[in-house]
Short mmCIF file of C-alpha atoms in Angstrom, two decimals:
data_model
loop_
_atom_site.label_atom_id
_atom_site.label_comp_id
_atom_site.label_asym_id
_atom_site.label_seq_id
_atom_site.Cartn_x
_atom_site.Cartn_y
_atom_site.Cartn_z
CA MET A 3 0.00 0.00 0.00
CA ARG A 4 1.19 3.52 -0.80
CA ILE A 5 0.51 6.01 2.01
CA LEU A 6 1.10 9.77 2.08
CA HIS A 7 1.30 11.36 5.55
CA TYR A 8 0.81 15.10 5.99
CA PHE A 9 2.17 16.52 9.27
CA LEU A 10 4.42 19.31 10.48
CA GLY A 11 7.66 17.41 9.97
CA SER A 12 9.89 15.01 11.86
CA HIS A 13 12.18 17.94 12.73
CA ARG A 14 9.52 19.41 15.02
CA GLN A 15 8.83 18.36 18.59
CA GLY A 16 5.49 17.30 20.02
CA GLY A 17 3.39 14.17 20.20
CA LEU A 18 1.66 14.80 16.87
CA ASN A 19 4.90 14.86 14.90
CA ARG A 20 6.49 12.03 16.84
CA TYR A 21 3.50 9.79 16.23
CA ALA A 22 3.25 10.62 12.54
CA ALA A 23 6.98 10.14 11.91
CA ASP A 24 7.09 6.89 13.89
CA LEU A 25 3.97 5.53 12.22
CA ALA A 26 5.38 6.37 8.79
CA ALA A 27 8.71 4.66 9.55
CA ALA A 28 7.00 1.59 11.01
CA GLN A 29 4.72 1.30 7.98
CA ALA A 30 7.76 1.51 5.71
CA ALA A 31 9.44 -1.23 7.75
CA ALA A 32 6.30 -3.34 7.31
CA GLY A 33 6.71 -3.16 3.52
CA HIS A 34 4.46 -0.25 2.57
CA ARG A 35 5.61 2.56 0.27
CA ILE A 36 5.49 5.65 2.48
CA PHE A 37 5.73 9.37 1.72
CA GLY A 38 5.74 12.37 4.05
CA LEU A 39 4.71 15.92 3.19
CA PHE A 40 5.36 18.81 5.57
CA PRO A 41 4.98 22.62 5.34
CA GLY A 42 8.08 24.79 5.30
CA GLY A 43 8.77 28.50 5.45
CA SER A 44 11.00 30.92 3.57
CA ILE A 45 13.02 34.08 3.98
CA LEU A 46 11.48 35.72 0.90
CA PRO A 47 8.02 35.34 -0.66
CA ARG A 48 7.89 32.63 -3.28
CA ARG A 49 5.46 30.76 -5.52
CA PRO A 50 4.00 27.61 -3.94
CA CYS A 51 5.87 24.46 -4.87
CA ILE A 52 6.76 21.03 -3.53
CA ARG A 53 10.39 19.92 -3.25
CA ARG A 54 11.74 16.44 -2.58
CA ARG A 55 13.92 16.67 0.52
CA LYS A 56 15.24 13.40 1.91
CA MET A 57 14.80 9.70 2.41
CA ALA A 58 14.73 8.76 6.09
CA GLU A 59 13.90 5.34 7.56
CA GLY A 60 12.27 4.27 4.33
CA VAL A 61 10.08 7.38 4.13
CA GLU A 62 10.37 9.71 1.13
CA TYR A 63 9.90 13.27 2.42
CA TYR A 64 8.66 16.33 0.52
CA GLU A 65 8.46 19.95 1.65
CA LEU A 66 5.62 22.29 0.73
CA LEU A 67 6.97 25.81 0.18
CA GLY A 68 5.08 29.07 -0.23
CA GLY A 69 1.82 27.66 1.15
CA VAL A 70 -0.57 29.05 3.76
CA PRO A 71 1.08 29.95 7.11
CA VAL A 72 1.56 27.50 9.97
CA PRO A 73 0.60 29.35 13.19
CA LEU A 74 1.31 26.57 15.73
CA LEU A 75 0.08 28.03 19.07
CA GLU A 76 0.49 31.65 17.94
CA GLY A 77 -3.08 32.04 16.64
CA ILE A 78 -4.46 33.62 13.47
CA ARG A 79 -4.84 37.37 13.54
CA ASP A 80 -6.66 37.65 10.23
CA PRO A 81 -8.72 34.73 8.84
CA GLY A 82 -8.21 36.25 5.38
CA MET A 83 -4.59 35.14 5.68
CA ILE A 84 -5.96 31.67 4.94
CA LEU A 85 -9.36 32.24 3.35
CA ASN A 86 -8.14 34.73 0.75
CA ALA A 87 -4.71 33.23 0.11
CA SER A 88 -5.27 32.47 -3.56
CA ALA A 89 -1.63 33.32 -4.32
CA ARG A 90 -0.58 30.55 -1.91
CA ARG A 91 -2.60 27.81 -3.61
CA LEU A 92 -0.64 25.06 -5.33
CA PRO A 93 -0.65 25.52 -9.13
CA ASP A 94 -2.44 22.74 -10.96
CA SER A 95 0.77 21.72 -12.69
CA VAL A 96 2.63 21.33 -9.36
CA LEU A 97 -0.27 19.42 -7.84
CA ARG A 98 -0.55 17.00 -10.75
CA VAL A 99 3.17 16.29 -10.89
CA PHE A 100 3.31 15.56 -7.16
CA CYS A 101 0.22 13.35 -7.14
CA ASP A 102 1.42 11.45 -10.22
CA ARG A 103 4.76 10.84 -8.55
CA VAL A 104 3.41 9.71 -5.18
CA ARG A 105 0.22 7.94 -6.35
CA PRO A 106 -1.01 7.13 -2.82
CA ASP A 107 -3.78 4.73 -1.90
CA VAL A 108 -4.25 6.61 1.38
CA LEU A 109 -3.76 10.26 2.35
CA HIS A 110 -3.35 10.44 6.14
CA ILE A 111 -3.69 14.01 7.46
CA HIS A 112 -2.44 14.66 11.01
CA THR A 113 -3.21 18.39 11.20
CA TRP A 114 -4.85 21.08 9.06
CA MET A 115 -2.10 23.62 9.80
CA GLY A 116 -0.56 24.70 6.50
CA PHE A 117 -2.52 22.04 4.63
CA PRO A 118 -3.27 22.83 0.95
CA PRO A 119 -7.00 22.13 0.42
CA GLU A 120 -6.49 21.58 -3.30
CA LEU A 121 -4.50 18.45 -2.41
CA LEU A 122 -7.48 16.93 -0.62
CA TYR A 123 -9.84 17.59 -3.50
CA GLU A 124 -7.36 16.20 -6.04
CA MET A 125 -7.00 13.06 -3.92
CA LYS A 126 -10.77 12.72 -3.73
CA ARG A 127 -10.93 13.08 -7.53
CA ARG A 128 -8.43 10.22 -7.81
CA ASN A 129 -10.44 8.01 -5.40
CA VAL A 130 -7.72 8.08 -2.75
CA ARG A 131 -8.94 7.25 0.76
CA VAL A 132 -8.53 10.30 3.02
CA VAL A 133 -7.97 9.81 6.76
CA PHE A 134 -7.72 12.52 9.42
CA SER A 135 -6.28 11.97 12.91
CA THR A 136 -7.47 14.30 15.68
CA HIS A 137 -4.13 15.24 17.27
CA ASP A 138 -5.12 18.90 17.71
CA TYR A 139 -8.12 21.22 17.37
CA PHE A 140 -6.82 23.52 14.67
CA GLY A 141 -9.76 24.29 12.42
CA LEU A 142 -12.08 24.44 15.41
CA CYS A 143 -9.84 26.84 17.36
CA PRO A 144 -7.31 29.21 15.72
CA ARG A 145 -5.11 28.84 18.81
CA VAL A 146 -5.27 25.06 18.52
CA ASN A 147 -6.08 24.15 22.14
CA PHE A 148 -9.19 26.19 23.10
CA ILE A 149 -7.15 28.09 25.70
CA ASP A 150 -7.90 31.81 25.42
CA ASP A 151 -5.53 34.74 25.85
CA THR A 152 -6.22 34.83 29.61
CA GLY A 153 -5.17 31.21 30.05
CA GLU A 154 -8.74 29.95 30.55
CA LEU A 155 -10.58 27.22 28.66
CA CYS A 156 -12.84 28.58 25.93
CA VAL A 157 -16.02 26.50 25.74
CA ALA A 158 -17.93 28.50 23.11
CA PRO A 159 -15.83 30.31 20.49
CA ASP A 160 -17.43 33.12 18.48
CA ASN A 161 -16.24 36.01 16.32
CA GLY A 162 -15.89 38.40 19.25
CA LYS A 163 -13.95 35.99 21.47
CA CYS A 164 -11.71 34.79 18.66
CA SER A 165 -10.96 38.38 17.57
CA ARG A 166 -9.87 39.32 21.09
CA CYS A 167 -7.93 36.10 21.58
CA ASN A 168 -5.97 36.39 18.33
CA ARG A 169 -5.40 40.15 18.20
CA HIS A 170 -1.69 39.75 19.04
CA ALA A 171 -1.10 36.85 16.64
CA PRO A 172 1.67 37.33 14.04
CA GLY A 173 1.24 38.06 10.37
CA ALA A 174 1.96 35.75 7.47
CA ARG A 175 5.46 37.11 6.82
CA TYR A 176 6.65 36.49 10.37
CA LEU A 177 5.19 32.96 10.33
CA ALA A 178 6.88 32.15 7.02
CA LEU A 179 10.22 33.30 8.44
CA ARG A 180 9.76 31.39 11.68
CA ASN A 181 8.80 28.21 9.84
CA TRP A 182 11.83 28.41 7.57
CA GLY A 183 14.07 25.47 8.40
CA GLY A 184 17.13 27.68 8.82
CA ALA A 185 15.37 29.69 11.51
CA MET A 186 15.48 26.67 13.80
CA LYS A 187 19.17 27.42 14.33
CA PHE A 188 18.53 31.06 15.18
CA LYS A 189 15.50 31.00 17.46
CA VAL A 190 17.14 33.49 19.80
CA LEU A 191 17.22 36.06 16.98
CA LEU A 192 13.45 35.76 16.49
CA LYS A 193 12.64 36.71 20.09
CA PRO A 194 13.22 40.47 19.57
CA LEU A 195 10.95 40.33 16.51
CA ARG A 196 8.28 38.62 18.58
CA HIS A 197 8.49 41.25 21.33
CA LEU A 198 8.38 44.10 18.79
CA ARG A 199 5.37 42.57 17.12
CA ARG A 200 3.52 42.14 20.42
CA ARG A 201 4.24 45.73 21.46
CA ARG A 202 2.98 46.97 18.10
CA THR A 203 -0.24 44.97 18.20
CA ALA A 204 -0.82 45.87 21.85
CA ALA A 205 -1.01 49.54 20.85
CA GLU A 206 -3.70 48.87 18.26
CA PRO A 207 -7.44 49.08 19.07
CA GLU A 208 -9.15 45.87 20.19
CA THR A 209 -12.49 46.60 18.57
CA ALA A 210 -11.98 44.88 15.21
CA ILE A 211 -14.25 41.85 14.88
CA ARG A 212 -13.15 39.40 12.21
CA ASP A 213 -15.02 36.56 10.55
CA TYR A 214 -13.69 33.50 12.35
CA ALA A 215 -17.00 31.72 11.70
CA ALA A 216 -16.04 31.63 8.02
CA LEU A 217 -12.69 30.10 8.98
CA ARG A 218 -14.40 27.36 11.00
CA LYS A 219 -16.74 26.71 8.08
CA TYR A 220 -13.74 26.42 5.75
CA TYR A 221 -12.10 23.74 7.88
CA ARG A 222 -15.42 22.02 8.54
CA GLU A 223 -15.75 21.55 4.79
CA LEU A 224 -12.31 19.93 4.65
CA LEU A 225 -13.08 17.67 7.59
CA THR A 226 -16.37 16.46 6.20
CA ASN A 227 -14.64 15.52 2.95
CA CYS A 228 -12.48 12.99 4.77
CA ASP A 229 -13.47 9.34 4.38
CA LYS A 230 -12.43 8.29 7.85
CA ILE A 231 -11.80 10.08 11.15
CA HIS A 232 -9.28 8.55 13.54
CA PHE A 233 -9.98 9.88 17.04
CA ASN A 234 -6.86 9.29 19.11
CA SER A 235 -8.93 9.35 22.33
CA GLY A 236 -12.44 9.62 23.66
CA VAL A 237 -11.64 13.19 24.72
CA SER A 238 -10.80 14.35 21.20
CA ALA A 239 -13.84 12.47 19.86
CA ALA A 240 -16.13 14.25 22.32
CA VAL A 241 -14.73 17.69 21.43
CA TYR A 242 -15.04 17.19 17.68
CA ARG A 243 -18.55 15.81 18.04
CA ARG A 244 -19.52 18.71 20.27
CA PHE A 245 -18.66 21.29 17.62
CA LEU A 246 -19.34 19.07 14.59
CA PRO A 247 -22.18 16.71 15.58
CA GLU A 248 -22.24 15.09 12.15
CA VAL A 249 -18.63 13.86 12.47
CA THR A 250 -18.21 10.14 13.14
CA GLY A 251 -15.17 7.93 13.37
CA ARG A 252 -13.34 5.37 15.49
CA VAL A 253 -11.34 5.85 18.69
CA ILE A 254 -7.90 4.24 18.36
CA PRO A 255 -5.33 5.08 21.08
CA ILE A 256 -1.86 5.90 19.78
CA VAL A 257 1.70 4.83 20.61
CA HIS A 258 5.23 5.75 19.55
CA ARG A 259 8.36 3.70 18.99
CA GLY A 260 10.09 4.96 22.14
CA ILE A 261 7.61 3.27 24.47
CA ALA A 262 9.36 0.21 25.90
CA ASP A 263 7.75 -2.13 28.41
CA ARG A 264 10.05 -1.90 31.45
CA ARG A 265 7.45 -2.26 34.17
CA GLU A 266 8.50 -2.92 37.72
CA VAL A 267 6.55 -2.62 40.96
CA ARG A 268 7.23 0.64 42.81
CA ARG A 269 8.10 0.18 46.46
CA ILE A 270 6.75 3.05 48.52
CA GLY A 271 8.77 3.55 51.70
CA ASN A 272 8.04 5.58 54.79
CA GLY A 273 9.74 8.70 53.44
CA LYS A 274 8.21 11.46 51.39
CA VAL A 275 6.19 10.48 48.36
CA ARG A 276 8.01 11.71 45.27
CA LEU A 277 5.52 13.48 43.02
CA CYS A 278 6.42 14.32 39.42
CA PHE A 279 5.14 16.88 36.91
CA ILE A 280 6.42 17.09 33.33
CA GLY A 281 5.57 20.03 31.08
CA SER A 282 5.77 23.78 30.67
CA ALA A 283 4.61 26.36 33.19
CA ALA A 284 1.84 27.45 30.80
CA PRO A 285 -1.43 27.50 32.79
CA TYR A 286 -3.17 25.10 30.39
CA LYS A 287 -0.72 22.38 31.42
CA GLY A 288 -2.14 22.64 34.94
CA LEU A 289 0.98 23.36 37.01
CA PRO A 290 -0.58 26.36 38.81
CA MET A 291 -3.57 24.20 39.78
CA LEU A 292 -1.26 21.47 41.07
CA LEU A 293 0.84 23.90 43.10
CA ASN A 294 -2.28 25.44 44.60
CA ALA A 295 -3.60 22.00 45.60
CA LEU A 296 -0.27 21.12 47.23
CA ARG A 297 -0.21 24.42 49.09
CA GLN A 298 -3.66 23.62 50.49
CA LEU A 299 -2.48 20.17 51.55
CA ARG A 300 0.52 21.65 53.32
CA GLU A 301 -1.72 24.09 55.19
CA ARG A 302 -3.72 21.09 56.41
CA GLY A 303 -0.57 19.39 57.69
CA ILE A 304 -0.10 16.90 54.83
CA VAL A 305 3.61 17.34 54.18
CA ASN A 306 4.86 13.83 53.35
CA TRP A 307 5.61 14.75 49.75
CA GLN A 308 8.05 16.47 47.47
CA LEU A 309 7.44 17.56 43.88
CA ASN A 310 9.93 17.40 41.02
CA VAL A 311 8.92 19.74 38.20
CA TRP A 312 10.49 18.81 34.86
CA GLY A 313 10.27 20.87 31.68
CA THR A 314 10.47 24.34 33.21
CA ASP A 315 13.04 26.16 35.34
CA GLY A 316 10.34 27.76 37.46
CA THR A 317 11.11 31.35 36.48
CA ASP A 318 7.38 32.00 36.09
CA ARG A 319 6.33 30.36 39.35
CA SER A 320 3.82 32.22 41.49
CA ILE A 321 3.70 29.73 44.37
CA ASP A 322 7.09 28.98 45.91
CA MET A 323 7.53 26.08 48.34
CA GLU A 324 10.71 24.41 49.52
CA GLN A 325 9.15 21.01 48.78
CA VAL A 326 8.98 21.90 45.06
CA LYS A 327 12.15 21.39 43.04
CA TYR A 328 12.42 22.75 39.49
CA ARG A 329 14.65 20.35 37.57
CA GLY A 330 14.61 21.91 34.10
CA SER A 331 14.44 19.94 30.86
CA PHE A 332 15.74 16.43 30.20
CA SER A 333 16.56 14.41 27.11
CA PRO A 334 14.68 11.24 26.13
CA LYS A 335 17.66 9.10 27.12
CA ASP A 336 17.35 10.44 30.68
CA GLN A 337 13.68 9.55 30.99
CA SER A 338 14.33 6.31 32.87
CA ARG A 339 16.17 8.32 35.55
CA VAL A 340 13.18 10.67 35.86
CA TRP A 341 10.86 7.70 36.41
CA LYS A 342 13.19 6.15 39.00
CA GLU A 343 13.03 9.39 41.00
CA ALA A 344 9.21 9.37 41.09
CA ASP A 345 6.44 7.54 42.92
CA LEU A 346 3.52 9.28 41.18
CA LEU A 347 3.24 11.22 37.92
CA ILE A 348 0.57 13.94 37.92
CA VAL A 349 -0.91 15.18 34.62
CA PRO A 350 -3.19 18.10 35.62
CA SER A 351 -4.04 19.54 32.18
CA ILE A 352 -6.95 21.99 32.08
CA TRP A 353 -7.37 21.76 28.28
CA TRP A 354 -8.90 18.94 26.25
CA GLU A 355 -5.59 17.16 25.76
CA THR A 356 -6.13 14.87 22.79
CA PHE A 357 -3.92 12.08 24.18
CA GLY A 358 -0.79 12.58 26.30
CA PHE A 359 2.14 10.24 25.59
CA VAL A 360 3.68 10.96 28.99
CA VAL A 361 0.93 8.86 30.59
CA VAL A 362 1.82 5.78 28.50
CA GLU A 363 5.54 6.32 29.02
CA ALA A 364 5.10 6.38 32.80
CA LEU A 365 2.82 3.33 32.83
CA ALA A 366 5.38 1.42 30.75
CA ALA A 367 7.78 1.92 33.66
CA GLY A 368 5.22 0.73 36.22
CA LEU A 369 4.77 4.26 37.56
CA PRO A 370 1.30 5.23 38.89
CA VAL A 371 -0.32 8.18 37.13
CA LEU A 372 -2.93 10.61 38.43
CA CYS A 373 -4.51 12.72 35.70
CA SER A 374 -7.30 15.13 34.89
CA ASP A 375 -10.34 13.86 33.02
CA MET A 376 -9.39 16.40 30.35
CA VAL A 377 -6.51 14.10 29.29
CA GLY A 378 -7.21 11.66 26.46
CA ALA A 379 -4.88 8.98 27.84
CA GLN A 380 -7.09 8.67 30.93
CA ILE A 381 -8.60 5.63 29.19
CA LEU A 382 -5.48 3.71 30.30
CA LEU A 383 -5.93 4.46 34.02
CA GLU A 384 -8.01 3.02 36.84
CA PRO A 385 -11.10 5.20 37.48
CA ASP A 386 -9.93 6.36 40.91
CA MET A 387 -6.71 7.72 39.35
CA VAL A 388 -8.70 10.21 37.25
CA TYR A 389 -10.13 13.39 38.81
CA HIS A 390 -12.46 16.12 37.56
CA ASP A 391 -11.34 19.56 38.81
CA GLY A 392 -9.17 21.38 41.34
CA ALA A 393 -11.20 20.07 44.26
CA GLY A 394 -10.97 16.56 42.80
CA LEU A 395 -7.19 16.88 42.52
CA SER A 396 -6.89 17.91 46.18
CA GLU A 397 -9.15 15.04 47.22
CA ALA A 398 -7.18 12.47 45.21
CA LEU A 399 -3.84 13.70 46.54
CA THR A 400 -5.16 13.66 50.11
CA ARG A 401 -6.31 10.04 49.66
CA LEU A 402 -3.03 8.85 48.16
CA LEU A 403 -0.73 10.74 50.52
CA SER A 404 -2.71 9.64 53.57
CA ALA A 405 -2.19 6.00 52.55
CA PRO A 406 0.92 5.84 50.31
CA GLU A 407 0.67 2.04 50.20
CA LEU A 408 -2.18 2.59 47.73
CA LEU A 409 0.41 3.71 45.17
CA GLU A 410 2.28 0.44 45.53
CA GLN A 411 -0.94 -1.46 44.84
CA VAL A 412 -1.66 0.71 41.79
CA SER A 413 1.84 -0.09 40.52
CA ARG A 414 1.21 -3.81 41.05
CA ASN A 415 -1.99 -3.56 39.05
CA ILE A 416 -0.11 -1.81 36.22
CA CYS A 417 2.46 -4.60 36.13
CA LEU A 418 -0.27 -7.27 35.95
CA ARG A 419 -1.72 -5.84 32.75
CA PRO A 420 -1.14 -7.42 29.34
CA GLU A 421 1.79 -6.10 27.35
CA PHE A 422 1.54 -2.58 25.97
CA GLU A 423 0.74 -2.24 22.29
CA THR A 424 3.84 -1.83 20.15
CA MET A 425 4.13 0.38 17.10
CA SER A 426 4.22 -2.70 14.87
CA GLY A 427 0.93 -3.81 16.40
CA HIS A 428 -0.48 -0.34 15.90
CA VAL A 429 0.50 -0.49 12.21
CA GLU A 430 -1.69 -3.57 11.84
CA VAL A 431 -4.58 -1.78 13.54
CA MET A 432 -4.23 1.23 11.24
CA ASP A 433 -3.95 -1.00 8.16
CA GLU A 434 -7.30 -2.55 9.08
CA PHE A 435 -8.73 0.93 9.72
CA TYR A 436 -7.58 2.18 6.33
CA HIS A 437 -9.29 -0.74 4.60
CA SER A 438 -12.45 -0.82 6.69
CA ALA A 439 -15.75 0.39 5.29
CA ASN A 440 -16.34 4.12 5.45
CA ILE A 441 -17.81 5.24 8.74
CA GLY A 442 -20.82 7.47 9.05
#
């Protein structure tokens, strides 16, 4: 089978890109002919084109240049940047040459960011099966994660809210420069440009209301033209169905090649329970909520804990406690050390996190996980290790810290489970999904 994956590129971080790159490589290893297409940027404006870039792990990669901007988490200041970008559409000649060269049986789209719509319609014309995986919410939310500019969850986007939320988003030229591959080496030089841009937009009036409803309609049209929807969790399925009730699909949890089954039972001693948080200090990751819950516990005399915070140096911390240690970032090869220094991983996201690989990675080491019911990977946990809100987090921590032996039993239960799904097994599942009858 010939499969074309569209994602943001194996050179980018994040679960979406890791999954797509790993799935592509594993499918190539299984004997399929695999292609990858990713959006690039440029220093100067240029006509849209597609360039062959490299062969990596059996995957033939192509870069889309001169296309619509890729905003990542920056937002979209002007929907016309995408809706009226006729000059950024792939010329018919370029589109035909690429499609004739790749000739896929399946087009697997992992995000709509930077995606050329004319490619979808050409694939439909050629009777290619089109699959979309719900790794993010771009198309429903211009900022991708439904977290507004105040750090709160947005439950009902509209033109007014989206206009306020995206008023400081960058323009197309800045995004093209930032997404240029060479800019990866000079990120520090882009920071002054970002600060200048934010100061400039902050001085502008906030009254402009832009047509974000048209943008949502545009992406809704693309989504409804897909043959199959792969929901990577029940959480992402619920969000998509909330905003697009007509969308149907199948929930298939995801994996990556770095997940190795090294489970061992955690022995919880009489010392302090070692709590662990991994992620940025951005409010949507839930660190402020976690710190507030721990502060409340300490005030009630529950002090048999310490928290290691990985992924941030704590420069933005608002609650400072001596029991909280900011450990900074770590490389994947050091992950086993992080797990050995933990008795409980806490994933307190306040956004509808589509999956959350960190949950699977911890479980594969036999480490208990406590997570918010906003996290897609909650499906892998025992019900009493999933909480609802800030009060639920405090209650769960109180229960576990008052009887730390419960964590040892949770670890035993993890180790008694069947083996975790491997990427090769996931390839078989996705092969069956590609070939299954259309859903909905």
